[in-house]
Amino acid sequence: MKRDLSVKEASDWIQGATPRLAAETVNLFDGLGQILAEGVVSPRDLPPSDCSAMDGFAVRASNLAGADSEQPVGLPVVFEVAAGGSAARPLADGESARIFTGAPVPAGADAVVRQEDTRSEGDTVWFSAPVVDGEHVRDAGEDMRAGEEVLSAGTRLGAAEIGVLASLGRSMVSVHRRPRVAILSGGDELVEVDGDVTGDRIVSSNSYSLVARCRELGAEPIYLGISKDDPQSVESQFRAALGADCIVSSAGVSVGDHDHVRPVLQKLGCELEFWGVKMKPGYPFAFGRFTAGGVVFGLPGNPVSAFVTFEEFVRPSLLKMMGAEQCFMPTLRARLGEPLTKKAGRLHFVRVRLVRDGQEWIATTTGNQSSGVMRSLVEADGLMIFPLEEEALQEGASVEVQVLRGHWFEGRQPPP
Ligand code: AMP
Ligand code: MG
């Protein structure tokens, strides 16, 4: 077993050890959050033919060449085309047709004039301005062309992608299957969310945040409860997790007398590949693999450490399993809003808020950075990287921030 890897070494190791999961065919709606295992080609043009973008009148632009308010041009309205209908015959020179949004533009017509810009009088419609060829006409295939790859393999299915697939008539799609992630917690002090918290007992909050994070990512969490700090209890919990694509266990992986995870994993045939990553929070982190397949993450118990190691190592691994091409958190450059110091030898992930100042982002810490302060995660927009060997960062220094989310995305302003 290797010890004391840098964040980069640990991350590369894990990504290299993570398999992509096989493809499965799912119903369109069930694929929400999953990642396409196939490129999707449009079987037809969309729209299928030139169609109107407005309610109005289909014309030949050349017929309205000289129209103005002094000398409007009047054309007879010879037929009508509605969405889903079709023109009875081509439009002849000097004619117009009543047309509605989405209706196919009749042969012989090349533009549509909005109803609001015309005046009707019996069977004649009057135009007081010229129109350009193609005005208010949606060209056949302008959205998607027959034979064109519209969505590539590796695309995550959100609402827009599902809409596109539906428009192509794809009720079933091929996606990488969701990883089944066993979530385990352990510790004599831990209880379930509605458990008895008398004395020094605390709720196993990691269980809940890790299950939630798996769901957010589109993985399938399997919650296996809390084990006691004894080898039998830990072993039976891990036995229940065997066969999962990924096991995420929090706590018990340190070097304390009550940390039974490592020996139990070894007993069950899991090769522990490394332990300890030079980072803070999150140093006591372990990674292993079962020979039969399945990766194992031993996260530290402290809630912030568990969260940060999940984001750095588990999230990219799950995304790779799911077929994603971009597995790592987006980053941005920011100016540090306050001076910071630390000892060399560990990379610190500092929880920061991000505020816009002109062209720049300003990163300020969320306050107490103890790995037990869960509220620092609620308040954080990102994890600021305080590099391994650095000992001081000045106020105003340019820093890299991994973006967790943005309070600025939450839309406090109504749209303009
Ligand atoms: P350990 O890794 O077992 O030494 O735990 C480190 C710290 O994290 C201790 O203060 C534990 O009480 C706390 N902790 C461990 N597991 C959890 C959990 N599932 N939820 C919340 N806190 C936990
Ligand atoms: Mg413990």
PDB file of N, CA, C and O and ligand atoms in Angstrom, residues 184-187 189-190 202-207 226 229 250-254 258-259 284 299-303 374, ligand 1:
ATOM      1  N   LEU A 184     -21.845   3.691   3.605  1.00  0.00           N
ATOM      2  CA  LEU A 184     -21.692   3.093   4.937  1.00  0.00           C
ATOM      3  C   LEU A 184     -21.144   4.138   5.901  1.00  0.00           C
ATOM      4  O   LEU A 184     -20.265   4.922   5.529  1.00  0.00           O
ATOM      5  N   SER A 185     -21.642   4.106   7.113  1.00  0.00           N
ATOM      6  CA  SER A 185     -21.067   4.955   8.153  1.00  0.00           C
ATOM      7  C   SER A 185     -20.774   4.086   9.353  1.00  0.00           C
ATOM      8  O   SER A 185     -21.369   3.019   9.516  1.00  0.00           O
ATOM      9  N   GLY A 186     -19.882   4.566  10.186  1.00  0.00           N
ATOM     10  CA  GLY A 186     -19.573   3.770  11.370  1.00  0.00           C
ATOM     11  C   GLY A 186     -19.087   4.613  12.524  1.00  0.00           C
ATOM     12  O   GLY A 186     -18.369   5.593  12.327  1.00  0.00           O
ATOM     13  N   GLY A 187     -19.508   4.234  13.719  1.00  0.00           N
ATOM     14  CA  GLY A 187     -19.062   4.926  14.935  1.00  0.00           C
ATOM     15  C   GLY A 187     -20.091   4.728  16.042  1.00  0.00           C
ATOM     16  O   GLY A 187     -21.295   4.826  15.787  1.00  0.00           O
ATOM     17  N   GLU A 189     -20.792   6.606  18.372  1.00  0.00           N
ATOM     18  CA  GLU A 189     -21.472   7.846  18.754  1.00  0.00           C
ATOM     19  C   GLU A 189     -22.604   8.216  17.795  1.00  0.00           C
ATOM     20  O   GLU A 189     -23.327   9.173  18.025  1.00  0.00           O
ATOM     21  N   LEU A 190     -22.741   7.450  16.692  1.00  0.00           N
ATOM     22  CA  LEU A 190     -23.646   7.885  15.625  1.00  0.00           C
ATOM     23  C   LEU A 190     -25.037   7.275  15.754  1.00  0.00           C
ATOM     24  O   LEU A 190     -25.188   6.110  16.113  1.00  0.00           O
ATOM     25  N   ILE A 202     -24.377  11.842  18.184  1.00  0.00           N
ATOM     26  CA  ILE A 202     -24.655  12.800  17.104  1.00  0.00           C
ATOM     27  C   ILE A 202     -25.269  12.044  15.927  1.00  0.00           C
ATOM     28  O   ILE A 202     -25.098  10.826  15.794  1.00  0.00           O
ATOM     29  N   VAL A 203     -25.986  12.796  15.133  1.00  0.00           N
ATOM     30  CA  VAL A 203     -26.597  12.187  13.952  1.00  0.00           C
ATOM     31  C   VAL A 203     -25.516  11.918  12.909  1.00  0.00           C
ATOM     32  O   VAL A 203     -24.612  12.731  12.711  1.00  0.00           O
ATOM     33  N   SER A 204     -25.635  10.784  12.252  1.00  0.00           N
ATOM     34  CA  SER A 204     -24.702  10.423  11.185  1.00  0.00           C
ATOM     35  C   SER A 204     -25.031  11.255   9.946  1.00  0.00           C
ATOM     36  O   SER A 204     -25.599  10.756   8.972  1.00  0.00           O
ATOM     37  N   SER A 205     -24.680  12.516  10.004  1.00  0.00           N
ATOM     38  CA  SER A 205     -25.061  13.417   8.902  1.00  0.00           C
ATOM     39  C   SER A 205     -24.380  13.020   7.591  1.00  0.00           C
ATOM     40  O   SER A 205     -24.951  13.205   6.515  1.00  0.00           O
ATOM     41  N   ASN A 206     -23.180  12.449   7.680  1.00  0.00           N
ATOM     42  CA  ASN A 206     -22.497  12.041   6.438  1.00  0.00           C
ATOM     43  C   ASN A 206     -23.359  11.087   5.620  1.00  0.00           C
ATOM     44  O   ASN A 206     -23.390  11.174   4.386  1.00  0.00           O
ATOM     45  N   SER A 207     -24.039  10.176   6.313  1.00  0.00           N
ATOM     46  CA  SER A 207     -24.862   9.210   5.582  1.00  0.00           C
ATOM     47  C   SER A 207     -25.822   9.942   4.659  1.00  0.00           C
ATOM     48  O   SER A 207     -25.987   9.572   3.494  1.00  0.00           O
ATOM     49  N   ILE A 226     -25.510   2.382   9.874  1.00  0.00           N
ATOM     50  CA  ILE A 226     -24.366   2.711  10.735  1.00  0.00           C
ATOM     51  C   ILE A 226     -23.850   1.435  11.392  1.00  0.00           C
ATOM     52  O   ILE A 226     -24.635   0.678  11.963  1.00  0.00           O
ATOM     53  N   ASP A 229     -18.428   0.390  16.404  1.00  0.00           N
ATOM     54  CA  ASP A 229     -16.967   0.332  16.361  1.00  0.00           C
ATOM     55  C   ASP A 229     -16.451  -1.023  16.839  1.00  0.00           C
ATOM     56  O   ASP A 229     -15.672  -1.106  17.784  1.00  0.00           O
ATOM     57  N   SER A 250     -17.638   6.223   5.408  1.00  0.00           N
ATOM     58  CA  SER A 250     -17.028   7.357   6.107  1.00  0.00           C
ATOM     59  C   SER A 250     -16.703   6.966   7.523  1.00  0.00           C
ATOM     60  O   SER A 250     -17.454   6.253   8.180  1.00  0.00           O
ATOM     61  N   ALA A 251     -15.573   7.417   7.971  1.00  0.00           N
ATOM     62  CA  ALA A 251     -15.023   7.217   9.320  1.00  0.00           C
ATOM     63  C   ALA A 251     -14.424   5.834   9.509  1.00  0.00           C
ATOM     64  O   ALA A 251     -14.622   4.930   8.703  1.00  0.00           O
ATOM     65  N   GLY A 252     -13.670   5.698  10.557  1.00  0.00           N
ATOM     66  CA  GLY A 252     -13.084   4.407  10.917  1.00  0.00           C
ATOM     67  C   GLY A 252     -11.887   4.031  10.073  1.00  0.00           C
ATOM     68  O   GLY A 252     -11.371   2.927  10.176  1.00  0.00           O
ATOM     69  N   VAL A 253     -11.438   4.943   9.224  1.00  0.00           N
ATOM     70  CA  VAL A 253     -10.373   4.570   8.300  1.00  0.00           C
ATOM     71  C   VAL A 253      -9.037   5.165   8.736  1.00  0.00           C
ATOM     72  O   VAL A 253      -8.038   5.039   8.074  1.00  0.00           O
ATOM     73  N   SER A 254      -9.055   5.786   9.906  1.00  0.00           N
ATOM     74  CA  SER A 254      -7.850   6.428  10.418  1.00  0.00           C
ATOM     75  C   SER A 254      -6.961   5.379  11.104  1.00  0.00           C
ATOM     76  O   SER A 254      -7.080   4.182  10.832  1.00  0.00           O
ATOM     77  N   HIS A 258     -10.055   2.277  17.318  1.00  0.00           N
ATOM     78  CA  HIS A 258     -11.416   1.888  16.964  1.00  0.00           C
ATOM     79  C   HIS A 258     -11.662   1.937  15.466  1.00  0.00           C
ATOM     80  O   HIS A 258     -12.789   1.927  15.015  1.00  0.00           O
ATOM     81  N   ASP A 259     -10.580   2.010  14.690  1.00  0.00           N
ATOM     82  CA  ASP A 259     -10.707   2.114  13.241  1.00  0.00           C
ATOM     83  C   ASP A 259     -10.513   0.739  12.614  1.00  0.00           C
ATOM     84  O   ASP A 259      -9.400   0.270  12.437  1.00  0.00           O
ATOM     85  N   PRO A 284      -6.840  11.534   6.203  1.00  0.00           N
ATOM     86  CA  PRO A 284      -6.970  10.067   6.357  1.00  0.00           C
ATOM     87  C   PRO A 284      -7.959   9.463   5.365  1.00  0.00           C
ATOM     88  O   PRO A 284      -9.062   9.042   5.708  1.00  0.00           O
ATOM     89  N   LEU A 299     -13.586   7.356   3.370  1.00  0.00           N
ATOM     90  CA  LEU A 299     -13.505   8.794   3.631  1.00  0.00           C
ATOM     91  C   LEU A 299     -13.298   9.032   5.122  1.00  0.00           C
ATOM     92  O   LEU A 299     -13.745   8.240   5.951  1.00  0.00           O
ATOM     93  N   PRO A 300     -12.658  10.136   5.463  1.00  0.00           N
ATOM     94  CA  PRO A 300     -12.572  10.496   6.868  1.00  0.00           C
ATOM     95  C   PRO A 300     -13.974  10.777   7.429  1.00  0.00           C
ATOM     96  O   PRO A 300     -14.900  11.060   6.670  1.00  0.00           O
ATOM     97  N   GLY A 301     -14.104  10.712   8.742  1.00  0.00           N
ATOM     98  CA  GLY A 301     -15.426  10.876   9.348  1.00  0.00           C
ATOM     99  C   GLY A 301     -15.890  12.304   9.487  1.00  0.00           C
ATOM    100  O   GLY A 301     -17.085  12.594   9.375  1.00  0.00           O
ATOM    101  N   ASN A 302     -14.958  13.209   9.720  1.00  0.00           N
ATOM    102  CA  ASN A 302     -15.374  14.604   9.892  1.00  0.00           C
ATOM    103  C   ASN A 302     -16.179  15.057   8.685  1.00  0.00           C
ATOM    104  O   ASN A 302     -15.740  14.859   7.545  1.00  0.00           O
ATOM    105  N   PRO A 303     -17.326  15.658   8.930  1.00  0.00           N
ATOM    106  CA  PRO A 303     -18.226  15.967   7.825  1.00  0.00           C
ATOM    107  C   PRO A 303     -17.605  16.790   6.703  1.00  0.00           C
ATOM    108  O   PRO A 303     -17.830  16.500   5.528  1.00  0.00           O
ATOM    109  N   MET A 374     -19.738  22.127   9.621  1.00  0.00           N
ATOM    110  CA  MET A 374     -20.525  21.809   8.430  1.00  0.00           C
ATOM    111  C   MET A 374     -21.115  23.039   7.764  1.00  0.00           C
ATOM    112  O   MET A 374     -21.353  23.049   6.568  1.00  0.00           O
TER     113      MET A 374
HETATM  114  P1  AMP B   1     -13.424   9.006  12.838  1.00  0.00           P
HETATM  115  O1  AMP B   1     -12.949   9.039  11.433  1.00  0.00           O
HETATM  116  O2  AMP B   1     -14.220   7.824  13.183  1.00  0.00           O
HETATM  117  O3  AMP B   1     -12.268   9.218  13.777  1.00  0.00           O
HETATM  118  O4  AMP B   1     -14.373  10.265  13.031  1.00  0.00           O
HETATM  119  C1  AMP B   1     -13.894  11.580  12.985  1.00  0.00           C
HETATM  120  C2  AMP B   1     -14.964  12.551  13.431  1.00  0.00           C
HETATM  121  O5  AMP B   1     -16.042  12.542  12.510  1.00  0.00           O
HETATM  122  C3  AMP B   1     -15.594  12.241  14.771  1.00  0.00           C
HETATM  123  O6  AMP B   1     -15.830  13.469  15.445  1.00  0.00           O
HETATM  124  C4  AMP B   1     -16.911  11.583  14.421  1.00  0.00           C
HETATM  125  O7  AMP B   1     -17.892  11.758  15.413  1.00  0.00           O
HETATM  126  C5  AMP B   1     -17.277  12.304  13.164  1.00  0.00           C
HETATM  127  N1  AMP B   1     -18.093  11.446  12.304  1.00  0.00           N
HETATM  128  C6  AMP B   1     -17.776  10.199  11.954  1.00  0.00           C
HETATM  129  N2  AMP B   1     -18.725   9.671  11.164  1.00  0.00           N
HETATM  130  C7  AMP B   1     -19.676  10.616  11.017  1.00  0.00           C
HETATM  131  C8  AMP B   1     -20.907  10.666  10.323  1.00  0.00           C
HETATM  132  N3  AMP B   1     -21.357   9.621   9.615  1.00  0.00           N
HETATM  133  N4  AMP B   1     -21.622  11.810  10.377  1.00  0.00           N
HETATM  134  C9  AMP B   1     -21.167  12.845  11.107  1.00  0.00           C
HETATM  135  N5  AMP B   1     -20.004  12.873  11.772  1.00  0.00           N
HETATM  136  C10 AMP B   1     -19.263  11.762  11.754  1.00  0.00           C
END
